[in-house]
Phi, psi and omega in degrees: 000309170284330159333286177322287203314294173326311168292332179296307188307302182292342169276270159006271204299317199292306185304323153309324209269316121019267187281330168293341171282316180303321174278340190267020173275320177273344181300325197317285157021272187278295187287352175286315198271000136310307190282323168318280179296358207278327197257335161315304157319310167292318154315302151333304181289310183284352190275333177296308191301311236266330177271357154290337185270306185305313196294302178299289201299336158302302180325120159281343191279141162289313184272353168279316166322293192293324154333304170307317183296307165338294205259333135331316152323294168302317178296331197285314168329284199292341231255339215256334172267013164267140178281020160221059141284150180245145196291313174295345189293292178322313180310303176319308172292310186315279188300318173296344163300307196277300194272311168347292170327307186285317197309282198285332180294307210289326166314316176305311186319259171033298206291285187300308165320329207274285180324319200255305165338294215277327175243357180074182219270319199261093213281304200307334157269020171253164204230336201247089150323296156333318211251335159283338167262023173250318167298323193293334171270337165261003167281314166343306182283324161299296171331304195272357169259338203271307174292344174258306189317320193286320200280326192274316201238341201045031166332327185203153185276179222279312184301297188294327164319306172307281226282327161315290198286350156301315181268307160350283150350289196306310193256024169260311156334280190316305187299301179319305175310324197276357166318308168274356123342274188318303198288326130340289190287345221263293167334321225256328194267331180312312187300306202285337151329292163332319173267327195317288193317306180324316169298317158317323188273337206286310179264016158279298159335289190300351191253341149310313211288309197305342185281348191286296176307329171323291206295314169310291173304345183257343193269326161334292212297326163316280194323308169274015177271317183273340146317312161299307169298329196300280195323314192294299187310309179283331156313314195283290249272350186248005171264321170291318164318291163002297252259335188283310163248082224233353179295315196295350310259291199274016194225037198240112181281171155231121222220107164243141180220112159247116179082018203070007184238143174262120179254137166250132183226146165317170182261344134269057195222159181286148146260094171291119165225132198224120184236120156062041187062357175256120159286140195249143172243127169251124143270079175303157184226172161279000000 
């Protein structure tokens, strides 16, 4: 009886023993084809991330670009409160976000680079105002694009913002000052043009007047030169009349010539004469 028992117990136990190879070949099982789908799955998911990303890099719209990354973003968001996310699916949302992203810092670089090309590093020795206020509008214009990517789209974090808009600043400073810089000396030789010329005309004026004054002072000079003989010609000729015929008293003449005219007058009379606005009185006598 006990011999039966034994065997039974060992018959017993080889059936356990059994259904334990058995079961534990279907957990094996259930679990290798669980983990099958769980990377079918998973596969399946990156593969969803990975043609939204192929979609960004096809995109040429810029503001279409960025629209895609919002919603990778949000999908990614929503993706992370399902209760069968999966950790690489995330990993996955995570690294393709990151390059959307690196898409526009490299654009930023891009930008600024660009910007800084066109006038170099060392703003204090560039002399073309124009090519300096022109940098200065268009980092203005960056500055409002960099600000909307971020506040709209999050393109970069909090740091790289600040810090993009430091060197920005910084080198807009630079441009303004030497604008105004340039604009100073611009101010400064305008003026002294302004007086130079001013002087110029002053003493030009003044080398008018004096020629003027000149001109004046020599035809005066004239003017009593020839008066003066006028007057002397008429004298010796009233001296000479006087002095040749005194017999005759009343029928005796004087014959003056002034100015190219000839006067015949009594030999007793007053002569009035006026030349060049001045009067002369000759008093012939008999």
């Amino acid at each position: 009886m006990k011999k039966k028992n034994g065997i039974l117990i060992l018959v017993i136990i080889g059936i356990l023993v059994i259904w334990a190879g058995i079961g534990f070949a279907a957990k094996k099982a259930y679990d290798r084809h669980q983990e099958e789908l769980r990377l079918q799955a998973i596969e399946t998911k990156n593969s969803e991330i990975d043609a939204e990303y192929q979609k960004f890099e096809n995109e040429e719209n810029r503001d279409k670009k960025l629209e895609v990354l919002k919603q990778e973003v949000e999908s990614a968001v929503k993706y992370e409160k399902t209760e069968d996310a999966y950790e690489e699916c995330s990993a996955h949302y995570e690294k393709v976000i990151a390059q959307m992203k690196n898409s526009f810092v490299s654009e930023y670089d891009d930008t600024i680079k660009a910007i800084v090309d066109k006038i170099g590093d060392d703003v204090e020795k560039v002399d073309d105002k124009e090519a300096l206020k022109n940098a200065a509008s268009e980092f203005t214009a960056f500055k409002d694009t960099l600000k909307n990517d971020f506040e709209n789209y999050n393109t970069v974090e909090q740091d790289s913002f600040d810090k993009y808009n430091s060197t920005i600043d910084e080198y807009m400073t630079k441009c303004n000052d030497r604008v105004n810089a340039i604009e100073k000396v611009e101010e400064e030789a305008r003026k002294k043009a302004e007086e130079e010329k001013k002087k110029a005309e002053e003493e030009a004026k003044k080398k008018a007047e004096e020629k003027v004054a000149a001109k004046v002072a020599e035809e005066e000079a004239e003017r009593k030169a020839t008066e003066e003989d006028t007057v002397t010609e008429a004298n010796q000729n009233a001296e000479s009349v006087s002095g040749g015929d005194s017999g005759t008293e009343e029928s005796d003449y004087i014959t003056i010539t002034a100015a190219m005219t000839a006067v015949v007058v009594p030999t007793t009379a007053v002569i009035l004469m006026e030349m060049t606005g001045v009067q002369e009185c000759i008093i012939a006598g008999t």
